[in-house]
Amino acid sequence: FRRLRIRWERRDDIHEAFLGLATCLITHRHVQRFC
């Protein structure tokens, strides 16, 4: 069970990082359009 928990935690971290990159790219594109 501990190993499974560690795997899920790592996946959550990767998921959060992926969402962060996606939001940064979207906001960057919007900023370029307004500027």
XYZ file of C-alpha atoms in Angstrom:
35
model
C 0.000 0.000 0.000
C 2.843 2.402 0.772
C 4.368 1.888 -2.664
C 1.020 2.554 -4.334
C 0.569 5.739 -2.306
C 4.015 7.002 -3.328
C 3.194 6.319 -6.981
C -0.115 8.180 -6.769
C 1.548 11.117 -4.995
C 4.166 11.339 -7.729
C 1.434 11.248 -10.382
C -0.413 14.060 -8.596
C 2.770 16.163 -8.573
C 3.252 15.568 -12.307
C -0.416 16.400 -12.939
C -0.103 19.677 -10.997
C 3.083 20.598 -12.864
C 1.392 19.829 -16.202
C -1.588 22.028 -15.290
C 0.773 24.808 -14.215
C 2.606 24.717 -17.553
C -0.699 24.706 -19.459
C -2.030 27.729 -17.543
C 1.267 29.587 -18.064
C 1.139 28.953 -21.823
C -2.512 30.070 -22.049
C -1.928 33.247 -20.023
C 1.252 34.011 -22.028
C -0.702 33.771 -25.297
C -3.442 36.076 -23.973
C -0.834 38.613 -22.804
C 0.800 38.606 -26.253
C -2.597 39.246 -27.904
C -3.424 42.185 -25.616
C 0.060 43.672 -25.983
